[in-house]
XYZ file of C-alpha atoms in Angstrom:
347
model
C 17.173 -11.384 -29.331
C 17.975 -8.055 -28.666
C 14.841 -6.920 -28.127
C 13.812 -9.680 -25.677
C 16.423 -8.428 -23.845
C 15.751 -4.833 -23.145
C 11.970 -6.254 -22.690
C 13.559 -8.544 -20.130
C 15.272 -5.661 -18.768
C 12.131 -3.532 -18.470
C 10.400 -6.365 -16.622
C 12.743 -6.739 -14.004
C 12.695 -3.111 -13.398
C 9.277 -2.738 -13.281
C 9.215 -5.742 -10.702
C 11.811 -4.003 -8.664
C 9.308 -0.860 -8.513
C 6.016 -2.733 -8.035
C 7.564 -4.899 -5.050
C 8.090 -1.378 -3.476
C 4.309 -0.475 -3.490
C 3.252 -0.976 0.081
C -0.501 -1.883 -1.402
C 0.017 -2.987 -5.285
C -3.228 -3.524 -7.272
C -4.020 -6.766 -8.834
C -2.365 -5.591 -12.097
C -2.536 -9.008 -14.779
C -5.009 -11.949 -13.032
C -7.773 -10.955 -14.112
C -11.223 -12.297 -12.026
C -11.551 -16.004 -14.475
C -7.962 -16.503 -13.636
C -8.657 -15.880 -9.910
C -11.037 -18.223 -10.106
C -9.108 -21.229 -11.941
C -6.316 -20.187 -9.715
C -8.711 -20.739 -6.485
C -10.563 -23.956 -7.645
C -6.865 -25.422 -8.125
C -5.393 -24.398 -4.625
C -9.101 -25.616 -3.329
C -9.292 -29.402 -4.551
C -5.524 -29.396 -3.142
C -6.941 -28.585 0.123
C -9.703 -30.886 -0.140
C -7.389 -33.470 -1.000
C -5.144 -32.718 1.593
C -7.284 -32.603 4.824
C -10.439 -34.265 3.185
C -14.379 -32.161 4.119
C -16.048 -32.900 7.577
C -18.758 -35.669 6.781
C -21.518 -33.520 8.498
C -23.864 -32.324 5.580
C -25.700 -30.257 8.420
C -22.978 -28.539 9.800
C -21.686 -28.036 6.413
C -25.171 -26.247 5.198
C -25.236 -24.299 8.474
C -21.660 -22.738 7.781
C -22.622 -21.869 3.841
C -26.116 -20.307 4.956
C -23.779 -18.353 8.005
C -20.890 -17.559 4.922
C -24.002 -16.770 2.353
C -25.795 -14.057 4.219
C -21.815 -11.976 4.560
C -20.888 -12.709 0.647
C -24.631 -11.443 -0.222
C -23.589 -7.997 1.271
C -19.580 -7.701 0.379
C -17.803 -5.390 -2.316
C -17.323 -8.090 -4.479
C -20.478 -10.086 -6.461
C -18.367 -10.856 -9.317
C -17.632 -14.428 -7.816
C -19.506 -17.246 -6.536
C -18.513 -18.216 -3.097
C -18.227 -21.493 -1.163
C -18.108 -22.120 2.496
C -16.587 -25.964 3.881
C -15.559 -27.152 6.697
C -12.123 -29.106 6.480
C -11.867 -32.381 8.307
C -9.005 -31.355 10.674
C -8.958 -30.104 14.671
C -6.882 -27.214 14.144
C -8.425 -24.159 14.840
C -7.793 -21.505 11.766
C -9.693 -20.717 8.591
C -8.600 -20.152 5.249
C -9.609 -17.449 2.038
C -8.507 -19.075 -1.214
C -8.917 -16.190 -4.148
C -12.028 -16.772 -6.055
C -14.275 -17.108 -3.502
C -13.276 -20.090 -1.735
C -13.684 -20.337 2.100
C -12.620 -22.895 4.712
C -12.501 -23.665 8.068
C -11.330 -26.123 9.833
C -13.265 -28.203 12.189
C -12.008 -27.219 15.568
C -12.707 -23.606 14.761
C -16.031 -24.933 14.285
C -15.909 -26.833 18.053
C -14.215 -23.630 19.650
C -16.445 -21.251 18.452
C -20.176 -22.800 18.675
C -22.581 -19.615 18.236
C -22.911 -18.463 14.246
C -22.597 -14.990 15.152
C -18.818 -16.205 15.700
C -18.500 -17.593 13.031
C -20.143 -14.895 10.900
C -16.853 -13.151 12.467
C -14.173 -14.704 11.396
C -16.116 -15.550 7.617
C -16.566 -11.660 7.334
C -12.802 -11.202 7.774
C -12.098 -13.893 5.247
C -14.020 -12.911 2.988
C -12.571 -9.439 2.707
C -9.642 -10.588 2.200
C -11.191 -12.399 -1.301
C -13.183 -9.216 -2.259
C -9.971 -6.734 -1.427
C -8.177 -9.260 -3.827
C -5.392 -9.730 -0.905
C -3.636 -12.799 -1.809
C -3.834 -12.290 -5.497
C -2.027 -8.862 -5.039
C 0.910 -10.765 -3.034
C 0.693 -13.104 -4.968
C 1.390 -10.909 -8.294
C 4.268 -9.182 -6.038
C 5.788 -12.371 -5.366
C 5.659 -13.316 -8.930
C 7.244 -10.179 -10.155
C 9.949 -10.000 -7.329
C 10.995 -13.540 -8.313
C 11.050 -13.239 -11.978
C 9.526 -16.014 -12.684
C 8.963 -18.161 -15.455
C 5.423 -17.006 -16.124
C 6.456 -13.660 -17.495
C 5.345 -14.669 -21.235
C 1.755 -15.831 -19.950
C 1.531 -12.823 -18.044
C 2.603 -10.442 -21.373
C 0.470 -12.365 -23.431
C -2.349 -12.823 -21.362
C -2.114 -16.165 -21.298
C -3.419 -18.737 -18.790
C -1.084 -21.077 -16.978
C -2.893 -22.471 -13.855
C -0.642 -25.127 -12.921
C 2.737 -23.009 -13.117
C 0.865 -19.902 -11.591
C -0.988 -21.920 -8.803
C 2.582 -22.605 -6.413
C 2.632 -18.905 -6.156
C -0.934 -18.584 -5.118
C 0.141 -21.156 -2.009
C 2.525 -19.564 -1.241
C 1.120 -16.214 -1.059
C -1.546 -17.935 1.019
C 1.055 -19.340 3.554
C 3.006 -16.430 3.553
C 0.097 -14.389 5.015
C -0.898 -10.651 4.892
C 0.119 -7.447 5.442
C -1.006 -5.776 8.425
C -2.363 -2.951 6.170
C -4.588 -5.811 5.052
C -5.327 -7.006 8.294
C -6.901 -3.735 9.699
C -8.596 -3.606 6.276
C -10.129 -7.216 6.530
C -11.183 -6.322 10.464
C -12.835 -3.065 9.806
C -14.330 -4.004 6.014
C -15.221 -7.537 7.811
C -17.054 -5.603 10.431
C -18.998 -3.129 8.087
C -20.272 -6.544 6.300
C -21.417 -8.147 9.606
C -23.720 -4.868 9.825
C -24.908 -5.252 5.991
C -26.034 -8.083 6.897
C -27.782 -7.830 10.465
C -25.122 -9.866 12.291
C -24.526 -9.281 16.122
C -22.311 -6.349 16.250
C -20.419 -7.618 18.761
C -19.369 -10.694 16.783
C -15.977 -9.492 15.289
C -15.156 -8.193 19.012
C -15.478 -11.547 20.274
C -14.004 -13.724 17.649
C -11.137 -11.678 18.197
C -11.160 -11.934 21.773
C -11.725 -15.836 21.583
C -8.563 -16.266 18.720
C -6.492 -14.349 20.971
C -6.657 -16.815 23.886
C -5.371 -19.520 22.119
C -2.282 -20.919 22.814
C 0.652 -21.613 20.883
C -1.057 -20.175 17.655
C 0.130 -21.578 14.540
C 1.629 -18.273 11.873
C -0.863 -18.611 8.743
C -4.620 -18.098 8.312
C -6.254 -16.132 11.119
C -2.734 -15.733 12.538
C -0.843 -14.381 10.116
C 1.020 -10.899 10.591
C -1.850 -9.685 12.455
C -1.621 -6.090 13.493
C -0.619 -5.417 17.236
C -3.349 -7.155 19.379
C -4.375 -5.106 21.578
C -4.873 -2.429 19.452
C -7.247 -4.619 17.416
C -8.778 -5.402 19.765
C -9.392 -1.686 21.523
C -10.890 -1.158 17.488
C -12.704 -3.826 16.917
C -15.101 -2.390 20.360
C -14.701 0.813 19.491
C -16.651 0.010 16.121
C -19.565 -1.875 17.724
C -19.628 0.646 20.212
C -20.046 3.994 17.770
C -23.129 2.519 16.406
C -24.562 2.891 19.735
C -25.284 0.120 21.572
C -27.779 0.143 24.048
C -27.640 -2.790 26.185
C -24.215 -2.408 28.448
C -21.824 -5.489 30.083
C -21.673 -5.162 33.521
C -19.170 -6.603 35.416
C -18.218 -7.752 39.379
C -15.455 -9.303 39.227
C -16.391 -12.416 37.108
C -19.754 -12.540 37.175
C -21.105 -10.382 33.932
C -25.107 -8.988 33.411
C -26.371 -7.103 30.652
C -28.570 -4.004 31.308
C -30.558 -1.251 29.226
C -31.020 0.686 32.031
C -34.653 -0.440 32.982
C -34.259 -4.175 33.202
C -31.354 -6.465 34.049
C -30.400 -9.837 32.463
C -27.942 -12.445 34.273
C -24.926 -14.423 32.461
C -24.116 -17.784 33.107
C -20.556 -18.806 34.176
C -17.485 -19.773 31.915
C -18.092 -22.649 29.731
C -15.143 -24.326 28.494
C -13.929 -21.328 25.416
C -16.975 -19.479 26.255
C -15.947 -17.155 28.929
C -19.145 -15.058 30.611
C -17.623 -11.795 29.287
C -17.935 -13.327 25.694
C -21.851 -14.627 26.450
C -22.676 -11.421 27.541
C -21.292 -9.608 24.833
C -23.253 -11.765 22.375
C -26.347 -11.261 24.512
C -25.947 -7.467 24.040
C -25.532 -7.285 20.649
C -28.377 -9.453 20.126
C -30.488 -7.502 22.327
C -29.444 -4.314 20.084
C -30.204 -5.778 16.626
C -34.241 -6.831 18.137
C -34.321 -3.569 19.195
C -32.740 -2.150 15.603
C -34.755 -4.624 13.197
C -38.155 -4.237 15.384
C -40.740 -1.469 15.681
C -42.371 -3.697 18.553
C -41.394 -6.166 19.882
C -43.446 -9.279 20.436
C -42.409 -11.124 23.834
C -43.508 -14.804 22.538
C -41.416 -14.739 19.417
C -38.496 -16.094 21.470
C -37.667 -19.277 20.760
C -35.388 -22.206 21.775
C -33.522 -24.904 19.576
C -31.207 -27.658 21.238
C -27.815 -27.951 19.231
C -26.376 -31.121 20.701
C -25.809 -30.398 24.585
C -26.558 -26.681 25.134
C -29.794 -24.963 24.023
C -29.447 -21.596 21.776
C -32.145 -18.953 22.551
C -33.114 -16.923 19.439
C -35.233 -13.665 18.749
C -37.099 -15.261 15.398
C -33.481 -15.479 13.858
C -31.403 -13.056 15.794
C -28.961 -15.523 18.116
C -28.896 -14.323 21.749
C -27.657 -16.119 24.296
C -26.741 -20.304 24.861
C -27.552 -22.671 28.040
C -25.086 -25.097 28.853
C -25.435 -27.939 31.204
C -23.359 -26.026 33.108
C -26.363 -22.937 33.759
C -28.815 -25.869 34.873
C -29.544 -25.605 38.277
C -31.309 -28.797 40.611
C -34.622 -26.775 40.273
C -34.394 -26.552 36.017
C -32.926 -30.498 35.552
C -32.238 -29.624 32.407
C -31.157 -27.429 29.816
C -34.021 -26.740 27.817
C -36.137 -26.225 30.882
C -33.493 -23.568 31.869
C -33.957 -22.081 28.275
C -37.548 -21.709 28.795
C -36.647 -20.142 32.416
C -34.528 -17.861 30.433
C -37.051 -16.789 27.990
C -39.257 -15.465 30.492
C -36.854 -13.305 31.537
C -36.619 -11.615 27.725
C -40.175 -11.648 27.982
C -40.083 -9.507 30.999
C -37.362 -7.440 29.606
C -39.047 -7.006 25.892
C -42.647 -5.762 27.974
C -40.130 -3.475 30.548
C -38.067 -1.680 28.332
């Protein structure tokens, strides 16, 4: 008895100290618990919100999600990508490699390459082990009840598993925050993704209204600074193409040969298509000793047609671009291509 006192002693003391450690290590959840500890918070998500019944869109997000866990720190776990069946727009990183977003994030930001944005932020926060290191602070700072599994090594999912939501909920630091935006950025490059993509998910979360205070929202460094970061990073890898812009009508130019935006479209402001466009424009250039001018190509995703460089995304026609002349989107697309054409010959 006296000895589980002073060891009870020791442990609170200890928990006092590591709750003062700005960015604690995961110390005692080791990468199997993570993983039973993220399938259990996952099925209670499932359960709660129930998957989008859209096996296509679901396959496009994991192939999106796939190419950024291929390239991250961590390969120790197996990740997932879903879509949950609910409007809000946010997006969720469950330790262990699990990954959601909900379906209006999926309606408010159409393009993958915006999407590869916010899943390269989420998953840094799995592979810097983010919520399992609050979540171990939390746990100690409480002095909770699983201090004998934790000694012993023990695994108690379902009494360790509350503390996991909440550390979830509870959100992340803002040293983790800068780390997830600049880690999340160095993955988009890993893995070929339009370097431009972080700027404008950023740009695109930040115009939402009345944001909710968890997922993508939580204690997120000052805004404008991460924003001002986020295009500073594209920028140093130097970036070729540059936004021009009169007022509000944005081109993109490489100096030789200029290429016009369409207008705002709904979330999709012309700033944010012509950022995309650059980028895109960048990574042919990057990932091509010559470039061929009929490898452009055109796929219709429900009303708007995306234009693509074999598989590098590039720009998007809305109904909104068509003009009488065109009648409709895809001929506006093709119309479109012939300008890249010009511009991959030009340049």
């Amino acid at each position: 008895m006296f000895f589980t006192r002073i060891l009870l002693v020791l442990i609170l003391v200890c928990a006092t100290l590591f709750s003062s450690i700005p960015n604690a290590q995961a110390a005692f959840i080791g990468t199997k618990q993570e993983i039973e500890l993220g399938a259990k918070v996952a099925a209670d998500l499932e359960k709660k919100y129930g998957l989008l019944n859209d096996p296509e869109m679901q396959e496009r997000l994991s192939q999106i999600g796939q190419t950024i866990a291929a390239v991250s720190d961590r390969q120790d776990l197996k990740y997932s990508f879903k879509i949950l069946n609910n409007n809000e727009i946010n997006a969720l990183a469950v330790p262990g490699g699990y990954i959601y977003v909900f379906k209006g994030l999926i309606d408010y930001m159409p393009t993958e390459e915006e999407l590869a944005g916010v899943l390269a932020h989420e998953v840094t926060h799995i592979a810097k082990k983010h919520s399992v290191n609050q979540m171990e602070k939390q746990m100690w700072t409480t002095a909770l009840t699983m201090i004998g599994a934790a000694i012993s090594g023990s695994s108690n999912i379902a009494a360790m598993a509350p503390y996991l939501n909440e550390a979830i909920m509870a959100g992340y630091s803002r040293n983790d925050e800068r780390q997830a935006d600049s880690v999340g950025f160095s993955y988009m490059l890993r893995a070929k993704r339009n370097p431009y993509g972080m700027y404008v998910t950023m740009r695109k979360l930040n115009d939402i209204p009345n944001k909710p205070n968890y997922g993508l929202f939580s204690s997120h460094p000052d805004t404008e600074d991460r924003l001002n970061k986020a295009k500073s990073q594209a920028e140093s890898i130097g970036i070729k193409p540059k936004v021009l812009a009169d007022k509000n009508i944005y081109r993109v130019t490489d100096g030789r040969y200029t290429l016009p935006v369409g207008a705002t479209v709904g979330s999709n402001k012309s700033e944010y298509r012509a950022y995309l466009l650059a980028g895109g424009l960048h990574n042919i250039v990057q990932q091509n000793k010559n470039i061929d001018p009929y490898r452009f190509i055109s796929l219709s995703s429900g009303e708007r047609v995306d234009i693509y460089y074999d598989d590098i995304y590039l720009y998007s026609i809305y109904p909104q671009d068509v003009t009488a002349q065109q009648g409709s989107a895809n001929t506006a697309a093709n119309d479109y291509i012939e300008l890249l054409r010009t511009w991959a010959v030009q340049r």
